[in-house]
Amino acid sequence: MTVLEPAGVHQAWLPPEAFRAIGARRALVLGDGPLAGTVRDELAQACARYGGSVRPGGDLASADGGPYDLVLAAGAGESLPAVAAAVRAEVRSLGAEIGGEGFVLARRDGVTVVLADEPAGLLYGLFHLVRLGEAAFEDTIAVEHHRPALRLRMLDHWDNVDVHPVMGQVERGYAGGSIFWRDGALRDDLRRVRAYARLLAACGINAVAVNNVNVHTTEARLLTDRLGDVAAIAGELRPYGIRVHLSVDFAAPVTLGGASTADPLDEDVRTWWAETTERVYDTIPDFGGYVVKADSEGRPGPFAYGRSHADGANMLAEALAPFGGVVHWRAFVYDHRQDWRDRSTDRARAAHDHFAPLDGLFGDNVILQVKHGPIDFQPREPVSPVIAAMPATRVAVELQVTQEYTGQQRHVCYLAPMWSEVLGFRLSGPAGPSVAQIAGGAAAHHGRAAHGAAAANGAVSNGAVSNGAVSNGVAELDGTAQTYGGGGLVGVSNVGDDDFWTGHPLAQANLYAFGRLAWAPDADPAAILDEWIGLTFPAFPPDMTGGPDRPRSVLHAIMDDSWRTYERYTAPLGVGFMVRPGHHYGPDVDGYEYTPWGTYHFADRDGVGVDRTRATGTGYTGQYPEPWSQVYESIERCPDEVLLFFHHVPYGHVLHSGSTVIQHIYDTHFAGVEEVVRAQALWAGLAGAGSVPPALHARVADLLDEQLRCAREWRDQVNTYFFRKSGVPDAHGRRIW
Amino acid sequence: MTVLEPAGVHQAWLPPEAFRAIGARRALVLGDGPLAGTVRDELAQACARYGGSVRPGGDLASADGGPYDLVLAAGAGESLPAVAAAVRAEVRSLGAEIGGEGFVLARRDGVTVVLADEPAGLLYGLFHLVRLGEAAFEDTIAVEHHRPALRLRMLDHWDNVDVHPVMGQVERGYAGGSIFWRDGALRDDLRRVRAYARLLAACGINAVAVNNVNVHTTEARLLTDRLGDVAAIAGELRPYGIRVHLSVDFAAPVTLGGASTADPLDEDVRTWWAETTERVYDTIPDFGGYVVKADSEGRPGPFAYGRSHADGANMLAEALAPFGGVVHWRAFVYDHRQDWRDRSTDRARAAHDHFAPLDGLFGDNVILQVKHGPIDFQPREPVSPVIAAMPATRVAVELQVTQEYTGQQRHVCYLAPMWSEVLGFRLSGPAGPSVAQIAGGAAAHHGRAAHGAAAANGAVSNGAVSNGAVSNGVAELDGTAQTYGGGGLVGVSNVGDDDFWTGHPLAQANLYAFGRLAWAPDADPAAILDEWIGLTFPAFPPDMTGGPDRPRSVLHAIMDDSWRTYERYTAPLGVGFMVRPGHHYGPDVDGYEYTPWGTYHFADRDGVGVDRTRATGTGYTGQYPEPWSQVYESIERCPDEVLLFFHHVPYGHVLHSGSTVIQHIYDTHFAGVEEVVRAQALWAGLAGAGSVPPALHARVADLLDEQLRCAREWRDQVNTYFFRKSGVPDAHGRRIW
């Protein structure tokens, strides 16, 4: 297999130069099966370019015929080169399993060794070497054990097959059309899907759902007569260890099967799903499973039949179980026809109200897919209490890589710092598990033995992330982790047929970081970014020692804090929304204030914010375990950044920061815009440096113009809105229109 | 020709019963040509149903062979029956011309006589008899002279040939698809177009533009290779005296002709338009002309070439002049990318700023088409000062029959009272011409001689409108009217392929009233409505003597004041907008407040409104002649209903009504909703009465439910918005959310 790069498409974090170090070595690959073949092909391609060589066969008997610089070996075969055999012996002496997707790295006697139990581990090991570059072939490396913290590391594509009249080819897509679908059909040329699979494997993703969770008429048929399209995509993803999943229409027995009901307890319905699922596995034996948005924003679901979400999910789970498939059942269920006059209903409560009572009722292969916050992917939300509320349920956490509410890939907004906060958040306090540990479930638990090894092996040059797959919290999980069935991490993809994959070239970093955080949730977002910079811009000098004007430092200065910059110039203090209805881009402070969507800020001439306390509000704070239940309830203890999410306060309320709410609004909005101005100047300084390709530089420069325009619009609208309401002038006398 | 009613389509104001009186008579029709043929066919069809007879031929020699109940005669032929000849002699003795579309009505010696110079007058006379019903055949009728006040009485269809992805088949259409176009092509079955033409002729309309002023790619080609489609429509309209017009793309020489420029002073461009126009007239000899939206909301225009609107319009006028065609050049030109922060730019000023300096520069067959208000068809605007600013230009006034901003044909909103106010408004004070007189121009002037005759003939039974074609102001126009070239009245059509033509069955009354007001601008809106009720609901008892619960009275109670009801529950005191951006339905107080569209209310915690004074505001009041320039400038003299259009005032400002602005807002919004509640109850009382068809009753009942829901939404959002801002409680303690 040769990876054919689609013409004109940016190579993201896998430019040929990324393979320079491994491509210059003499390599031996031992292992069977397609994934080992992929590793061999990748190495062969790199070696053809950079002068190395790869011993193609699995001929273990002659494997010791060196010399080699690099050995990658999968499986239990004993005929390893001596240096590799020694590494394996050491691993065994530690009593650790390498695990299905894990690998061991070591370097001794001038040979770099990667060992895996399964070929998938070998593939991840290969891309680990790509990240390390020359560092993988320099000093001795003591045994490092790498394995993913989360077993399921998945991207959901909200791609439509037919162009939707309102939502387009990709719902909430900001990077052009779908890479899978075009105008109602599978694309003829799937080379780009293969290239995508390669990028995903290189950051650790192992599952992709290929169609929108809002399953429209044409898309529903992917399950049946258009299954061949899905199989074709699966064929492109498979060589990179990625399983395909499908969003399905809960009403499919009616809409596709001609039945009169989709009642999950109806025998004919169950039979229809069983038979349909069997046909899916006949066609795609490694099919991953179904994704379901049911009884949500108008989609069909079990409520129509008086059944519970557990009834609905379990029916599908039963159909999938014989084949090892899973159901991702989304918890995004709320009343989207709420009356804004009704101050007692609270959309933030909805998922917990619906699902917490069902804990323990879901089948083993049901994964409840929960958005990270209680509302909908705002730049700042508290962590959803549902994640901690269902110890007997496998929970997946859903993040939005596509920047629906975070600048729509026209704004620089590096999201890993937000995700990192979410993944590290401990809903039950310091002694409880982190969000990542809950989503990691058994995987995190099993990984404990490996923790020592990973932690013992330190940082890598180029500022690469801490190698570990295992978060520091794992040890604490002992005894409790078993109660959490892991559901993994799911991201809504930000990719389209745009030449740069993601519209904004710098938004590639979000996709990369998503995968890396799904593998290692405790990795430092700045380190991940540095890793991405090193791969994506191979012409950059390799470190930041040259000072703040070095390209690498410039990119960090633009991106590291860009999420907080975005937060500063948009909706303040966690109150959320204030976006233009429908497309959700740009400001409209009252845009959702009198709508049925349940997203309000209740600003009047005296104050702003939503009272979600038990004492006087909607009682949402009561959905949290201690200590957060008390912290959020208290207007004094509540963190500033989510104050208006939990409390309605006067404009003169003094924050922990010492500022009043109204002055905070003014200050952050002026500051946010200034930060964009600085980013623009920094980026301009990279022009003509030879290290950023001109087309990429121009694209980002154009988008920074738009970001600045839009940030000013946010600043001025928000400041004017609150000045008109409050009458309080800016303490610093700046211009408020 | 037999009029074939399209199956399932409501017959609006021409049900068979409307022809009962004339269909039971013995009629003679004298005159040549297609329109006389239409009159004969109409009579023959009516007689076949109701037992009368019609002498078909133009055999004047034998015309006196009576007996006849009814004679309709067009042309100068002398061989009239004696009674008709006597009427003609009397008309001649009065020294009056009947005029091209006019007719004379009289009844003597048991014979009803309609005389016309041209067959078109005969057609309008026929439909006048339909309106009169039995009253046309009872007592003696002294000579009445009827002629239209406005020569051009036109409907613009904003219909697209291709379904536009956002705007649909009909832009701002609320009655289904287009009656002309469907999915990219002319409809196969044009019977409905014929039926439409008949309805239009019956209310006096004589011109129709068949495509959207926003001319997209496919629609542009109607001018060239798809001209056959236009010809086919013209063929359906022609028998009812209606000429077809076409909206054209100013850039057509480029987009269709392949030229490199559309510069109106370029010789090749002028040649292209001349040749193209000649081909149009080869195909459609009675083609009416072009409608152009140029340099407006992104449409191409002469500005791109550094040319003026006069240059652009005159070029097209020159191409049309040899064939008698006209250009309707829209004055709807403004900056739709305005910065909301910029308080000096004022969209209200734009049309006057652009066009007033061009007065005198337009060709004789250019008609400047001016929206009635300075902004965009709001429920309440002051009259556009442009209408009075261009005495050397033919001005047409554009009204919006389709209810974009007035309830979108889901709300009952009878618009004739608003139009009547506009048409009767005298921009230069009591001594100046009315808007209708300016738009009527020479027609109104020429009509002066007939005025005495029309005024001498009084009201008709069934509450029909005063017969006159001529407004009372005409005499005052003597000496000034000549300076106004009349452009006529243009309405944006509210018709679609809905079974009731207009979505809301009661919205038919707006279409009917538009035509009637174009013919007779000083007609009483309530009388027009009564006329419409009588025709549309033939089962209703013929008068209101039965008391307020008689169906006719009930409809008046629901409809007469429905525009003011709508105004009460929507944006207050002339400030406008406050609608949901994009679709413009339902409330969103701040929806346009921070947008580039130039439509703001500037509400803050202290007050609301737009300062358009010369003293402290945008200076817009200076565009009006005296006395309005002074009246609008003065916060004391400015009429309440447009106060916030001209002034920013504190919430405590006391209106002429004695109420404060804030209390006025609360009071009108509560009152408006109560009026809808009453309308709903009144309509419910018409159920099962046998006088309203059940399907029509059900449709209106459903729509009243929606109207009430939406009116409550307006009430609550507007009241809550202003309560949150002002902090002033309702004086009557009613619920504000």
Short mmCIF file of C-alpha atoms in Angstrom, two decimals, chain A residues 199-365:
data_model
loop_
_atom_site.label_atom_id
_atom_site.label_comp_id
_atom_site.label_asym_id
_atom_site.label_seq_id
_atom_site.Cartn_x
_atom_site.Cartn_y
_atom_site.Cartn_z
CA LEU A 199 -3.63 11.52 10.30
CA LEU A 200 -6.05 10.13 12.86
CA ALA A 201 -3.92 7.09 13.62
CA ALA A 202 -0.96 9.39 14.11
CA CYS A 203 -2.76 11.16 16.93
CA GLY A 204 -4.38 8.07 18.35
CA ILE A 205 -7.99 7.99 17.17
CA ASN A 206 -9.51 4.56 16.59
CA ALA A 207 -13.17 5.09 15.72
CA VAL A 208 -15.13 7.28 13.31
CA ALA A 209 -18.87 7.73 12.87
CA VAL A 210 -19.41 8.71 9.28
CA ASN A 211 -22.74 10.53 9.31
CA ASN A 212 -24.65 13.21 11.15
CA VAL A 213 -26.45 12.32 14.37
CA ASN A 214 -29.44 14.10 12.83
CA VAL A 215 -30.15 11.25 10.44
CA HIS A 216 -32.16 12.48 7.49
CA THR A 217 -33.89 10.38 4.85
CA THR A 218 -30.99 9.53 2.57
CA GLU A 219 -28.57 9.03 5.43
CA ALA A 220 -30.90 6.58 7.18
CA ARG A 221 -30.41 4.24 4.24
CA LEU A 222 -26.70 3.88 4.94
CA LEU A 223 -27.85 1.20 7.33
CA THR A 224 -29.48 -0.87 4.61
CA ASP A 225 -29.30 -0.49 0.85
CA ARG A 226 -26.46 2.03 0.96
CA LEU A 227 -24.37 -0.04 3.34
CA GLY A 228 -21.85 -0.57 0.56
CA ASP A 229 -20.86 3.08 0.89
CA VAL A 230 -20.07 2.56 4.55
CA ALA A 231 -18.10 -0.58 3.74
CA ALA A 232 -16.04 1.38 1.23
CA ILE A 233 -15.15 3.94 3.87
CA ALA A 234 -14.39 1.19 6.36
CA GLY A 235 -11.97 -0.22 3.81
CA GLU A 236 -10.04 3.04 3.81
CA LEU A 237 -10.01 3.41 7.59
CA ARG A 238 -9.17 -0.19 8.46
CA PRO A 239 -5.45 -0.11 7.54
CA TYR A 240 -5.01 2.53 10.22
CA GLY A 241 -6.80 0.71 12.96
CA ILE A 242 -9.99 2.74 12.80
CA ARG A 243 -13.43 1.16 13.05
CA VAL A 244 -16.41 2.68 11.37
CA HIS A 245 -19.59 3.58 13.25
CA LEU A 246 -22.94 4.73 11.91
CA SER A 247 -25.52 7.19 13.18
CA VAL A 248 -28.91 5.55 12.84
CA ASP A 249 -32.50 6.71 12.86
CA PHE A 250 -34.33 5.28 15.85
CA ALA A 251 -37.45 5.09 13.69
CA ALA A 252 -35.65 3.07 11.01
CA PRO A 253 -37.97 0.04 11.35
CA VAL A 254 -40.77 2.39 10.25
CA THR A 255 -38.94 4.64 7.82
CA LEU A 256 -36.84 1.91 6.20
CA GLY A 257 -38.53 -1.31 7.20
CA GLY A 258 -42.10 -0.29 6.53
CA ALA A 259 -43.20 -1.37 9.99
CA SER A 260 -45.98 0.42 11.79
CA THR A 261 -43.97 0.93 14.96
CA ALA A 262 -40.44 1.43 16.21
CA ASP A 263 -41.42 0.44 19.74
CA PRO A 264 -38.25 -1.02 21.25
CA LEU A 265 -40.20 -3.69 23.10
CA ASP A 266 -42.03 -4.87 20.00
CA GLU A 267 -40.79 -8.27 18.89
CA ASP A 268 -40.91 -7.47 15.20
CA VAL A 269 -38.93 -4.33 15.79
CA ARG A 270 -36.27 -6.22 17.71
CA THR A 271 -36.12 -8.79 14.97
CA TRP A 272 -35.75 -6.09 12.34
CA TRP A 273 -32.82 -4.57 14.18
CA ALA A 274 -31.24 -7.96 14.80
CA GLU A 275 -31.46 -8.96 11.15
CA THR A 276 -30.39 -5.57 9.90
CA THR A 277 -27.42 -5.56 12.22
CA GLU A 278 -26.43 -9.04 11.14
CA ARG A 279 -26.35 -7.84 7.54
CA VAL A 280 -24.18 -4.93 8.60
CA TYR A 281 -21.64 -7.32 10.13
CA ASP A 282 -21.82 -9.63 7.14
CA THR A 283 -20.64 -6.65 5.11
CA ILE A 284 -18.33 -4.98 7.63
CA PRO A 285 -17.05 -7.57 10.13
CA ASP A 286 -15.22 -5.00 12.26
CA PHE A 287 -18.11 -2.52 12.30
CA GLY A 288 -17.99 -0.45 15.48
CA GLY A 289 -21.62 0.20 16.30
CA TYR A 290 -24.44 2.69 16.29
CA VAL A 291 -24.66 6.32 17.37
CA VAL A 292 -28.13 7.48 18.34
CA LYS A 293 -29.65 10.88 18.96
CA ALA A 294 -33.12 10.00 20.18
CA ASP A 295 -35.93 12.13 21.58
CA SER A 296 -33.68 15.12 21.12
CA GLU A 297 -34.42 18.28 19.15
CA GLY A 298 -37.19 16.57 17.28
CA ARG A 299 -35.50 13.25 16.49
CA PRO A 300 -37.60 10.13 17.03
CA GLY A 301 -37.03 8.01 20.10
CA PRO A 302 -38.55 5.62 22.60
CA PHE A 303 -40.71 8.28 24.31
CA ALA A 304 -43.21 8.00 21.47
CA TYR A 305 -43.96 4.48 22.66
CA GLY A 306 -43.94 5.20 26.36
CA ARG A 307 -40.56 3.49 26.66
CA SER A 308 -37.45 4.68 28.42
CA HIS A 309 -34.09 5.55 26.94
CA ALA A 310 -32.79 2.36 28.54
CA ASP A 311 -35.40 0.36 26.63
CA GLY A 312 -34.37 2.05 23.42
CA ALA A 313 -30.64 1.72 23.88
CA ASN A 314 -30.80 -1.85 25.14
CA MET A 315 -32.75 -3.00 22.11
CA LEU A 316 -29.99 -1.77 19.81
CA ALA A 317 -27.33 -3.10 22.16
CA GLU A 318 -28.89 -6.53 22.01
CA ALA A 319 -28.71 -6.51 18.23
CA LEU A 320 -25.04 -5.47 18.32
CA ALA A 321 -23.84 -7.64 21.17
CA PRO A 322 -23.29 -10.87 19.22
CA PHE A 323 -20.78 -9.00 17.05
CA GLY A 324 -19.02 -6.96 19.68
CA GLY A 325 -20.57 -3.68 18.63
CA VAL A 326 -21.57 -0.83 20.91
CA VAL A 327 -24.34 1.74 21.03
CA HIS A 328 -23.38 5.35 21.66
CA TRP A 329 -26.61 6.75 23.07
CA ARG A 330 -26.51 10.51 23.38
CA ALA A 331 -27.66 12.13 26.61
CA PHE A 332 -28.39 15.43 24.85
CA VAL A 333 -32.08 15.32 25.69
CA TYR A 334 -33.92 18.47 26.72
CA ASP A 335 -37.05 20.46 25.99
CA HIS A 336 -36.23 22.58 22.96
CA ARG A 337 -39.69 24.10 23.02
CA GLN A 338 -39.39 25.69 26.40
CA ASP A 339 -41.36 28.82 27.29
CA TRP A 340 -38.91 31.60 28.14
CA ARG A 341 -41.45 32.95 30.62
CA ASP A 342 -41.14 29.76 32.65
CA ARG A 343 -38.36 30.39 35.16
CA SER A 344 -38.61 26.97 36.80
CA THR A 345 -37.63 24.82 33.83
CA ASP A 346 -33.86 24.68 33.40
CA ARG A 347 -32.26 23.13 30.35
CA ALA A 348 -29.08 22.57 32.37
CA ARG A 349 -30.97 20.08 34.53
CA ALA A 350 -32.44 18.08 31.68
CA ALA A 351 -29.83 15.39 30.95
CA HIS A 352 -29.41 14.54 34.64
CA ASP A 353 -33.16 14.53 35.22
CA HIS A 354 -33.62 12.16 32.28
CA PHE A 355 -30.69 9.81 32.71
CA ALA A 356 -29.54 9.62 36.33
CA PRO A 357 -32.59 7.55 37.32
CA LEU A 358 -31.68 5.03 34.60
CA ASP A 359 -28.24 4.20 35.99
CA GLY A 360 -27.79 0.44 36.12
CA LEU A 361 -30.44 -0.26 33.53
CA PHE A 362 -28.24 -0.03 30.44
CA GLY A 363 -26.64 -3.05 28.81
CA ASP A 364 -22.91 -3.65 28.92
CA ASN A 365 -22.41 -2.51 25.37
#
